[in-house]
Each structure stands twice: as C-alpha cells, then as structure tokens.
Amino acid sequence: MADKRFFATGKPLSLGEIAERIGSTLADNADTNRRVSGVAPLDAAGADDLSFLDNPKYADAFHATAAGACIVHPRFVDRAPPKVALLVSEQPYRAYALAAQMFHPDEAHGADTFGERGKVDPRAAIHPTAKVGSGVTIEPSVTVGANVEIGNNTVVGTNTSIGKGCTVGKDCFIGPNVTISHAHIGDRVMLHPGVRIGQDGFGFAMGLPRHEKVPQLGRVIIQDDVEIGANSTVDRGAGPDTVIGEGTKIDNLVQIGHNVEIGRSCIVVAQTGIAGSAKLGDFVVLAAQVGVTGHLTINSGAQIAARGAVVHDVPPGQQYGGVPAKPIAEWRREVVELRKLGRRRKADSKPGE
C-alpha cells in the first residue's frame, strides 16, 4: 500500500471509469459501478484495491489475492479467484500504469517536495525580469535568473538554479538541486533531483603548450514529455544545439555530451554515456552502461544490449551487443564459441599447468 505520508490518493473510482480510461474490458463478474480506492500489489491488496497480473511468475499470488479487482491478460481470466472483479487487457502492465496515474496524478507528473503547492516561497531569489506563470510552485532557496520564463503550474524544487535566459514550459517538474543553464525546456518535462542541464560541453583544442578551451556556444533543447533521472547530465552544444526529442525517457546517472541529438521516445538506461555529436533516431533503446562513440548514428528502432560499446553506425531496427557492438546474433555466437574454447583448453591442460 502507498504510504499516505508521501503519496496522496485521489477519490475512489468506479470500475467503469477505470476501464474506459485504460482501454480494458470488464469481465462478466465485474460491476461497472463498483468503486475501488487505490492500487496495490497482489499480495498486499485488499477488497477496496485494484491490482494487476502481467508476469506468470506471480500466478500463485494472483490465486491467493484479496484484491477487489485485478487487471489481467485474457489468458488468465479462467484462473481468477471467484470474488475478484476482472479488467481484461492485452497489455496489463500498461493498463495498470494508466490506472495508477488516475489515483496518483502527482507521482505521474511530479509533485512539490516542500509541502506548499502553488506558492512562491519568499526565500527564493527571483530576478525582477523573470516571468513566472500562474499556479507555479517555487520552493525555498531557488534562484531564477534574468529573463527566465516559467510556464503555468510548473514545480521548481528546493535549491534549484535556473540560469538567465532559460525557458521552462508548463506543467513541468524540476526537482531539488537541479541546475539549468543555456536551455529551453518544453511542457510536461520531469527533471529529477541533481540533474545538470546546459553546462559546458567537453571541448578542447588539444596540443602544446596547453589545451585550449573551445567556447561552447550552443544550447540544450528539451522537447515535451521528456523525463531525466537523478544526477544525469546534458551538456550544451558547442555550436549546434544538444537536442532531447519528445517523449524520451532517460534514467539516472546518464552522461549526454555536446551536440548530441536524441530522437523521439527513446529509452536511455542508467550509467550510459553518449559522446559528442552522436545521433539517435526515434525509439532507440540503450540498455544499462552502454557507451556510444561520438559522431556516429544509431538509427530509429535500434536496440543496444547492456554494456555494449557502439563504435560504428547502427542500422534501423537492429539489435546490437558486445564490445565492440555488433549484430546481437553474431555476438551471442561469439560468446558461445569462447566458452567452448575455454572448456577445451581446460580439458587439454595438464595437472599443475
């Protein structure tokens, strides 16, 4: 169950309302007017809760659940406990996400952290030329520079700094201890605590007698509905802009170099590093700890397995893995052959060798 000290729950909702929102079908045993009060895991849910089953691994918990209602795939309908009302969906996890958003909208879109939503705290330092929209929350110790623009209903968390000239759209969540400079940020963007946006890219003219810094004269453009996880960094461009495309989701501890262009609805998982001037198409997936060399292109729909090192362009829709990254079937064959070779060498070795 969600701890009410941290997670406010909305009003109870009828199964009919929920089914319409999440695009599911009510089973014959489900009363359209029956109300549930929140969402909970199968093993913790009570009669007033909605739960879900997506992974067969949890079938036993489904059989034993006390949940009042459950979202399930059609293949599990006949295996449901008799008292559990069913909402049937081909994508139960996605349907659950939409249902949970109905009960916890703040957690889906970002909530204030200090506890005074919709207020500008007098301890914030806001330049007189800044434009702050209606319903904006600005928490203690925030600094907002000259000519900054912040859209309606955006939340800016404690100790965050928004540098001069930046723009932030409406309905955004800017978490505590975030720094933003040289950036334009769209609507409904979420920046989690410690995110760094718009600092210098790592650009130097190397040589004797010393390495000379190259002024970084670009910006960061973050389009609508982007989410960036805690302590991730996005460098501004050296001349061209660094661009994060609409709907892209970036995990914690990700480094994005200068001039990088990331397309729409990409997924970038924790501890990934993308070097300068690399380009990602739409719907690209980079799993954990992927490294991407600069000045290459990962085309739309490509997926890179965890710890892959991308050193050449990746064709659209392909799955790559390994070091250096190669088509995933080829990489898997190489892994199998290396294991076989290791076993043969071990079998052929003499005792004591």
CSV table of C-alpha atoms in Angstrom, one decimal:
chain,number,residue,atom,x,y,z
A,1,MET,CA,0.0,0.0,0.0
A,2,ALA,CA,1.2,3.5,-0.8
A,3,ASP,CA,2.3,5.4,2.4
A,4,LYS,CA,-0.1,8.3,2.7
A,5,ARG,CA,2.6,10.5,4.3
A,6,PHE,CA,4.2,10.6,0.8
A,7,PHE,CA,1.6,9.6,-1.7
A,8,ALA,CA,-1.8,11.3,-1.8
A,9,THR,CA,-4.6,9.2,-3.2
A,10,GLY,CA,-7.5,10.6,-5.2
A,11,LYS,CA,-11.1,9.9,-4.7
A,12,PRO,CA,-12.5,6.3,-5.2
A,13,LEU,CA,-13.3,5.4,-8.8
A,14,SER,CA,-15.7,3.1,-10.4
A,15,LEU,CA,-14.5,0.1,-12.4
A,16,GLY,CA,-16.4,1.5,-15.4
A,17,GLU,CA,-14.5,4.8,-15.2
A,18,ILE,CA,-11.2,2.9,-14.9
A,19,ALA,CA,-11.9,0.5,-17.7
A,20,GLU,CA,-12.8,3.4,-20.1
A,21,ARG,CA,-9.6,5.3,-19.2
A,22,ILE,CA,-7.2,2.3,-19.5
A,23,GLY,CA,-8.9,0.7,-22.6
A,24,SER,CA,-9.8,-2.6,-20.9
A,25,THR,CA,-12.9,-4.7,-21.0
A,26,LEU,CA,-14.8,-5.6,-17.8
A,27,ALA,CA,-15.3,-9.4,-17.3
A,28,ASP,CA,-18.8,-10.7,-16.6
A,29,ASN,CA,-18.2,-10.8,-12.9
A,30,ALA,CA,-17.3,-7.1,-12.7
A,31,ASP,CA,-19.9,-4.5,-11.6
A,32,THR,CA,-19.4,-1.3,-13.6
A,33,ASN,CA,-20.4,0.8,-10.6
A,34,ARG,CA,-18.2,-0.9,-8.0
A,35,ARG,CA,-15.6,1.5,-6.6
A,36,VAL,CA,-12.0,0.9,-5.6
A,37,SER,CA,-9.9,3.3,-3.6
A,38,GLY,CA,-6.4,2.7,-4.8
A,39,VAL,CA,-3.8,0.3,-6.3
A,40,ALA,CA,-1.7,-2.3,-4.6
A,41,PRO,CA,0.4,-5.4,-5.3
A,42,LEU,CA,-1.4,-8.7,-5.4
A,43,ASP,CA,0.0,-9.9,-2.1
A,44,ALA,CA,-0.9,-6.7,-0.3
A,45,ALA,CA,-4.2,-5.6,-1.9
A,46,GLY,CA,-7.5,-5.6,0.0
A,47,ALA,CA,-11.1,-5.6,-1.1
A,48,ASP,CA,-11.0,-1.9,-2.0
A,49,ASP,CA,-7.9,-2.1,-4.1
A,50,LEU,CA,-7.1,-2.6,-7.8
A,51,SER,CA,-4.1,-4.9,-8.6
A,52,PHE,CA,-2.7,-6.4,-11.8
A,53,LEU,CA,-1.1,-9.6,-13.1
A,54,ASP,CA,1.3,-9.4,-16.1
A,55,ASN,CA,4.0,-12.0,-15.3
A,56,PRO,CA,3.1,-15.7,-15.0
A,57,LYS,CA,5.7,-15.8,-12.2
A,58,TYR,CA,3.1,-14.2,-9.9
A,59,ALA,CA,0.2,-16.6,-10.8
A,60,ASP,CA,0.3,-18.1,-7.2
A,61,ALA,CA,-0.1,-14.6,-5.7
A,62,PHE,CA,-3.0,-14.0,-8.1
A,63,HIS,CA,-4.7,-17.1,-7.0
A,64,ALA,CA,-4.4,-16.1,-3.3
A,65,THR,CA,-5.0,-12.3,-3.7
A,66,ALA,CA,-7.6,-10.5,-1.7
A,67,ALA,CA,-7.8,-7.6,-4.2
A,68,GLY,CA,-11.3,-6.4,-5.1
A,69,ALA,CA,-10.3,-6.0,-8.7
A,70,CYS,CA,-7.4,-7.0,-11.0
A,71,ILE,CA,-6.2,-6.1,-14.4
A,72,VAL,CA,-5.3,-9.3,-16.3
A,73,HIS,CA,-4.4,-10.7,-19.7
A,74,PRO,CA,-7.2,-12.7,-21.4
A,75,ARG,CA,-5.2,-15.9,-20.8
A,76,PHE,CA,-5.6,-15.6,-17.0
A,77,VAL,CA,-9.3,-14.9,-16.9
A,78,ASP,CA,-10.3,-18.5,-16.2
A,79,ARG,CA,-7.7,-18.8,-13.4
A,80,ALA,CA,-9.0,-15.9,-11.3
A,81,PRO,CA,-10.3,-16.2,-7.7
A,82,PRO,CA,-14.1,-16.0,-7.8
A,83,LYS,CA,-14.5,-12.8,-5.8
A,84,VAL,CA,-12.0,-10.7,-7.9
A,85,ALA,CA,-13.6,-8.4,-10.5
A,86,LEU,CA,-11.5,-8.5,-13.7
A,87,LEU,CA,-10.5,-5.8,-16.1
A,88,VAL,CA,-9.2,-7.6,-19.2
A,89,SER,CA,-6.4,-6.1,-21.2
A,90,GLU,CA,-3.9,-7.3,-23.8
A,91,GLN,CA,-1.3,-5.0,-22.1
A,92,PRO,CA,-1.9,-5.4,-18.3
A,93,TYR,CA,1.2,-3.5,-17.2
A,94,ARG,CA,0.5,-0.5,-19.4
A,95,ALA,CA,-3.2,-0.6,-18.3
A,96,TYR,CA,-2.1,-0.7,-14.6
A,97,ALA,CA,0.2,2.4,-15.3
A,98,LEU,CA,-2.8,4.3,-16.6
A,99,ALA,CA,-4.9,3.3,-13.7
A,100,ALA,CA,-2.3,4.2,-11.1
A,101,GLN,CA,-2.0,7.6,-12.7
A,102,MET,CA,-5.7,8.1,-12.0
A,103,PHE,CA,-5.2,7.6,-8.3
A,104,HIS,CA,-1.8,9.3,-8.0
A,105,PRO,CA,-1.5,12.0,-10.6
A,106,ASP,CA,1.2,13.9,-8.7
A,107,GLU,CA,3.5,10.9,-8.9
A,108,ALA,CA,3.0,10.6,-12.6
A,109,HIS,CA,3.7,14.2,-13.3
A,110,GLY,CA,5.8,15.4,-10.4
A,111,ALA,CA,4.8,16.9,-7.0
A,112,ASP,CA,6.2,19.6,-4.8
A,113,THR,CA,8.7,18.5,-2.2
A,114,PHE,CA,8.3,21.2,0.5
A,115,GLY,CA,4.6,20.9,1.0
A,116,GLU,CA,3.2,24.2,-0.2
A,117,ARG,CA,1.9,23.6,-3.8
A,118,GLY,CA,1.2,26.6,-5.9
A,119,LYS,CA,3.2,29.1,-3.8
A,120,VAL,CA,6.3,31.1,-4.5
A,121,ASP,CA,8.4,30.9,-1.3
A,122,PRO,CA,9.7,34.3,-0.1
A,123,ARG,CA,13.1,32.7,0.4
A,124,ALA,CA,13.6,32.1,-3.3
A,125,ALA,CA,15.7,34.6,-5.3
A,126,ILE,CA,13.8,35.6,-8.4
A,127,HIS,CA,15.2,38.3,-10.8
A,128,PRO,CA,12.6,41.1,-11.4
A,129,THR,CA,12.7,40.5,-15.2
A,130,ALA,CA,11.7,36.8,-14.8
A,131,LYS,CA,8.2,35.8,-15.9
A,132,VAL,CA,6.5,33.2,-13.7
A,133,GLY,CA,3.2,31.8,-14.8
A,134,SER,CA,0.1,31.1,-12.7
A,135,GLY,CA,0.0,28.2,-10.3
A,136,VAL,CA,3.8,27.9,-10.3
A,137,THR,CA,5.4,26.4,-7.2
A,138,ILE,CA,8.9,27.8,-6.3
A,139,GLU,CA,10.4,26.3,-3.2
A,140,PRO,CA,12.9,27.7,-0.7
A,141,SER,CA,16.4,28.7,-1.9
A,142,VAL,CA,15.6,28.5,-5.6
A,143,THR,CA,17.4,31.1,-7.8
A,144,VAL,CA,15.7,32.2,-11.0
A,145,GLY,CA,17.9,34.4,-13.3
A,146,ALA,CA,17.2,37.4,-15.5
A,147,ASN,CA,14.6,37.0,-18.3
A,148,VAL,CA,13.8,33.4,-17.3
A,149,GLU,CA,10.3,32.3,-18.3
A,150,ILE,CA,8.4,29.6,-16.3
A,151,GLY,CA,5.1,28.2,-17.6
A,152,ASN,CA,1.9,27.7,-15.7
A,153,ASN,CA,1.7,25.0,-13.0
A,154,THR,CA,5.3,24.1,-13.0
A,155,VAL,CA,7.1,23.0,-9.8
A,156,VAL,CA,10.6,24.1,-9.1
A,157,GLY,CA,12.2,22.2,-6.1
A,158,THR,CA,14.4,23.5,-3.3
A,159,ASN,CA,17.9,24.7,-4.1
A,160,THR,CA,17.4,24.6,-7.8
A,161,SER,CA,19.1,27.2,-10.1
A,162,ILE,CA,17.6,28.3,-13.4
A,163,GLY,CA,20.1,30.5,-15.2
A,164,LYS,CA,19.4,33.7,-17.1
A,165,GLY,CA,17.5,33.5,-20.4
A,166,CYS,CA,16.2,29.9,-19.9
A,167,THR,CA,12.7,29.0,-20.6
A,168,VAL,CA,10.7,26.2,-18.9
A,169,GLY,CA,7.3,25.2,-20.2
A,170,LYS,CA,4.0,24.5,-18.4
A,171,ASP,CA,3.2,21.5,-16.1
A,172,CYS,CA,6.9,20.6,-15.6
A,173,PHE,CA,8.6,19.1,-12.5
A,174,ILE,CA,12.0,20.5,-11.8
A,175,GLY,CA,13.3,18.6,-8.8
A,176,PRO,CA,15.5,19.8,-5.9
A,177,ASN,CA,19.2,20.6,-6.5
A,178,VAL,CA,18.8,20.9,-10.3
A,179,THR,CA,20.9,23.3,-12.3
A,180,ILE,CA,19.6,24.6,-15.7
A,181,SER,CA,21.5,27.0,-18.0
A,182,HIS,CA,21.5,27.8,-21.7
A,183,ALA,CA,18.4,25.7,-22.2
A,184,HIS,CA,14.8,25.8,-23.5
A,185,ILE,CA,12.6,23.1,-21.9
A,186,GLY,CA,9.2,22.1,-23.2
A,187,ASP,CA,5.9,21.2,-21.5
A,188,ARG,CA,5.4,18.3,-19.0
A,189,VAL,CA,9.1,17.7,-18.6
A,190,MET,CA,10.4,16.0,-15.4
A,191,LEU,CA,13.9,16.6,-14.2
A,192,HIS,CA,14.7,14.6,-11.1
A,193,PRO,CA,17.0,15.7,-8.2
A,194,GLY,CA,20.5,16.6,-9.1
A,195,VAL,CA,20.1,16.8,-12.9
A,196,ARG,CA,22.5,19.2,-14.7
A,197,ILE,CA,21.4,20.8,-17.9
A,198,GLY,CA,23.3,23.1,-20.1
A,199,GLN,CA,26.8,23.2,-18.6
A,200,ASP,CA,29.9,23.4,-20.9
A,201,GLY,CA,30.5,20.6,-23.3
A,202,PHE,CA,33.9,18.9,-23.0
A,203,GLY,CA,35.5,20.7,-25.9
A,204,PHE,CA,39.3,21.5,-26.1
A,205,ALA,CA,41.8,22.1,-28.9
A,206,MET,CA,44.5,19.8,-27.6
A,207,GLY,CA,48.2,20.4,-28.1
A,208,LEU,CA,51.2,22.3,-26.9
A,209,PRO,CA,51.9,24.4,-25.0
A,210,ARG,CA,48.5,23.7,-23.4
A,211,HIS,CA,45.0,22.5,-24.3
A,212,GLU,CA,42.8,25.5,-25.3
A,213,LYS,CA,39.2,25.6,-24.3
A,214,VAL,CA,36.7,25.9,-27.1
A,215,PRO,CA,33.8,28.2,-26.1
A,216,GLN,CA,30.5,26.2,-26.1
A,217,LEU,CA,28.1,28.4,-27.9
A,218,GLY,CA,25.1,26.1,-28.4
A,219,ARG,CA,22.0,25.4,-26.2
A,220,VAL,CA,20.1,22.4,-24.8
A,221,ILE,CA,16.7,21.9,-26.3
A,222,ILE,CA,14.5,19.5,-24.3
A,223,GLN,CA,11.2,18.8,-26.1
A,224,ASP,CA,7.8,18.0,-24.5
A,225,ASP,CA,7.2,15.0,-22.2
A,226,VAL,CA,10.9,14.2,-21.6
A,227,GLU,CA,11.9,12.7,-18.2
A,228,ILE,CA,15.5,12.7,-17.0
A,229,GLY,CA,16.6,10.7,-14.0
A,230,ALA,CA,18.6,11.8,-10.9
A,231,ASN,CA,22.2,13.0,-11.3
A,232,SER,CA,22.2,12.8,-15.1
A,233,THR,CA,23.9,15.5,-17.2
A,234,VAL,CA,23.2,17.0,-20.5
A,235,ASP,CA,25.9,19.3,-21.9
A,236,ARG,CA,25.1,22.2,-24.1
A,237,GLY,CA,26.2,22.2,-27.7
A,238,ALA,CA,29.5,23.6,-29.0
A,239,GLY,CA,27.7,25.5,-31.8
A,240,PRO,CA,24.8,23.2,-32.8
A,241,ASP,CA,22.4,22.5,-30.1
A,242,THR,CA,22.1,19.4,-27.9
A,243,VAL,CA,18.5,18.1,-28.5
A,244,ILE,CA,16.5,15.6,-26.5
A,245,GLY,CA,13.4,14.6,-28.5
A,246,GLU,CA,9.8,14.5,-27.4
A,247,GLY,CA,8.8,11.7,-25.1
A,248,THR,CA,12.3,10.4,-24.4
A,249,LYS,CA,13.0,8.8,-21.0
A,250,ILE,CA,16.5,8.9,-19.5
A,251,ASP,CA,17.5,7.0,-16.4
A,252,ASN,CA,19.7,8.1,-13.5
A,253,LEU,CA,23.4,8.7,-13.9
A,254,VAL,CA,23.5,9.2,-17.7
A,255,GLN,CA,26.0,11.5,-19.5
A,256,ILE,CA,25.0,13.1,-22.7
A,257,GLY,CA,27.7,15.1,-24.5
A,258,HIS,CA,27.6,18.2,-26.5
A,259,ASN,CA,25.8,18.4,-29.9
A,260,VAL,CA,24.1,15.0,-29.2
A,261,GLU,CA,20.7,14.7,-30.9
A,262,ILE,CA,18.3,12.2,-29.4
A,263,GLY,CA,15.0,11.4,-31.3
A,264,ARG,CA,11.5,10.9,-30.1
A,265,SER,CA,10.5,8.3,-27.4
A,266,CYS,CA,14.0,6.9,-26.9
A,267,ILE,CA,14.9,4.9,-23.7
A,268,VAL,CA,18.4,5.5,-22.2
A,269,VAL,CA,19.2,3.4,-19.2
A,270,ALA,CA,21.4,4.1,-16.2
A,271,GLN,CA,25.2,4.8,-16.5
A,272,THR,CA,25.1,5.1,-20.3
A,273,GLY,CA,27.4,7.6,-21.9
A,274,ILE,CA,26.8,9.3,-25.2
A,275,ALA,CA,29.8,11.1,-26.7
A,276,GLY,CA,29.6,14.4,-28.5
A,277,SER,CA,27.8,14.8,-31.8
A,278,ALA,CA,26.3,11.3,-31.8
A,279,LYS,CA,22.8,11.0,-33.2
A,280,LEU,CA,20.0,8.7,-32.1
A,281,GLY,CA,16.9,8.2,-34.2
A,282,ASP,CA,13.4,7.7,-32.8
A,283,PHE,CA,12.5,4.8,-30.5
A,284,VAL,CA,16.1,3.8,-29.9
A,285,VAL,CA,16.9,1.8,-26.7
A,286,LEU,CA,20.2,1.9,-24.9
A,287,ALA,CA,20.4,-0.5,-22.1
A,288,ALA,CA,22.5,0.0,-18.9
A,289,GLN,CA,26.2,1.1,-19.2
A,290,VAL,CA,26.1,1.4,-23.0
A,291,GLY,CA,28.9,3.5,-24.4
A,292,VAL,CA,28.3,5.4,-27.6
A,293,THR,CA,31.3,6.9,-29.6
A,294,GLY,CA,30.9,10.4,-30.9
A,295,HIS,CA,29.9,11.4,-34.5
A,296,LEU,CA,28.0,8.3,-35.3
A,297,THR,CA,24.3,7.5,-35.9
A,298,ILE,CA,22.1,4.9,-34.2
A,299,ASN,CA,19.2,4.7,-36.5
A,300,SER,CA,15.5,4.6,-35.5
A,301,GLY,CA,14.2,1.5,-33.7
A,302,ALA,CA,17.7,0.1,-32.9
A,303,GLN,CA,18.4,-1.5,-29.6
A,304,ILE,CA,21.8,-1.9,-27.8
A,305,ALA,CA,22.3,-4.5,-25.2
A,306,ALA,CA,23.7,-3.7,-21.7
A,307,ARG,CA,27.4,-2.7,-21.7
A,308,GLY,CA,27.6,-2.6,-25.5
A,309,ALA,CA,30.2,-0.3,-26.9
A,310,VAL,CA,28.9,1.3,-30.1
A,311,VAL,CA,31.8,2.4,-32.4
A,312,HIS,CA,30.1,2.3,-35.8
A,313,ASP,CA,26.7,3.4,-37.1
A,314,VAL,CA,23.8,1.0,-36.3
A,315,PRO,CA,21.2,0.3,-39.0
A,316,PRO,CA,17.5,1.0,-38.2
A,317,GLY,CA,15.6,-1.6,-36.2
A,318,GLN,CA,18.7,-3.8,-35.4
A,319,GLN,CA,19.7,-5.3,-32.1
A,320,TYR,CA,23.4,-5.0,-31.3
A,321,GLY,CA,25.5,-6.1,-28.3
A,322,GLY,CA,29.1,-6.7,-27.2
A,323,VAL,CA,32.4,-4.8,-27.3
A,324,PRO,CA,32.6,-3.5,-29.9
A,325,ALA,CA,28.9,-3.7,-30.6
A,326,LYS,CA,27.8,-6.0,-33.5
A,327,PRO,CA,24.5,-7.7,-34.5
A,328,ILE,CA,23.3,-9.5,-31.5
A,329,ALA,CA,23.1,-13.0,-33.1
A,330,GLU,CA,26.7,-12.7,-34.1
A,331,TRP,CA,27.7,-11.5,-30.6
A,332,ARG,CA,25.9,-14.4,-29.0
A,333,ARG,CA,27.6,-16.9,-31.3
A,334,GLU,CA,31.0,-15.4,-30.3
A,335,VAL,CA,30.2,-15.8,-26.6
A,336,VAL,CA,29.2,-19.4,-27.1
A,337,GLU,CA,32.4,-20.2,-29.1
A,338,LEU,CA,34.6,-18.5,-26.5
A,339,ARG,CA,33.0,-20.7,-23.8
A,340,LYS,CA,33.6,-23.8,-25.8
A,341,LEU,CA,37.2,-22.8,-26.4
A,342,GLY,CA,37.7,-22.2,-22.7
A,343,ARG,CA,36.3,-25.6,-21.8
A,344,ARG,CA,38.6,-27.3,-24.4
A,345,ARG,CA,41.7,-25.5,-23.1
A,346,LYS,CA,40.8,-26.5,-19.6
A,347,ALA,CA,40.2,-30.2,-20.6
A,348,ASP,CA,43.5,-30.3,-22.6
A,349,SER,CA,45.7,-28.7,-19.9
A,350,LYS,CA,47.9,-30.9,-17.7
A,351,PRO,CA,47.7,-31.0,-13.9
A,352,GLY,CA,49.8,-28.3,-12.4
A,353,GLU,CA,49.9,-26.2,-15.6
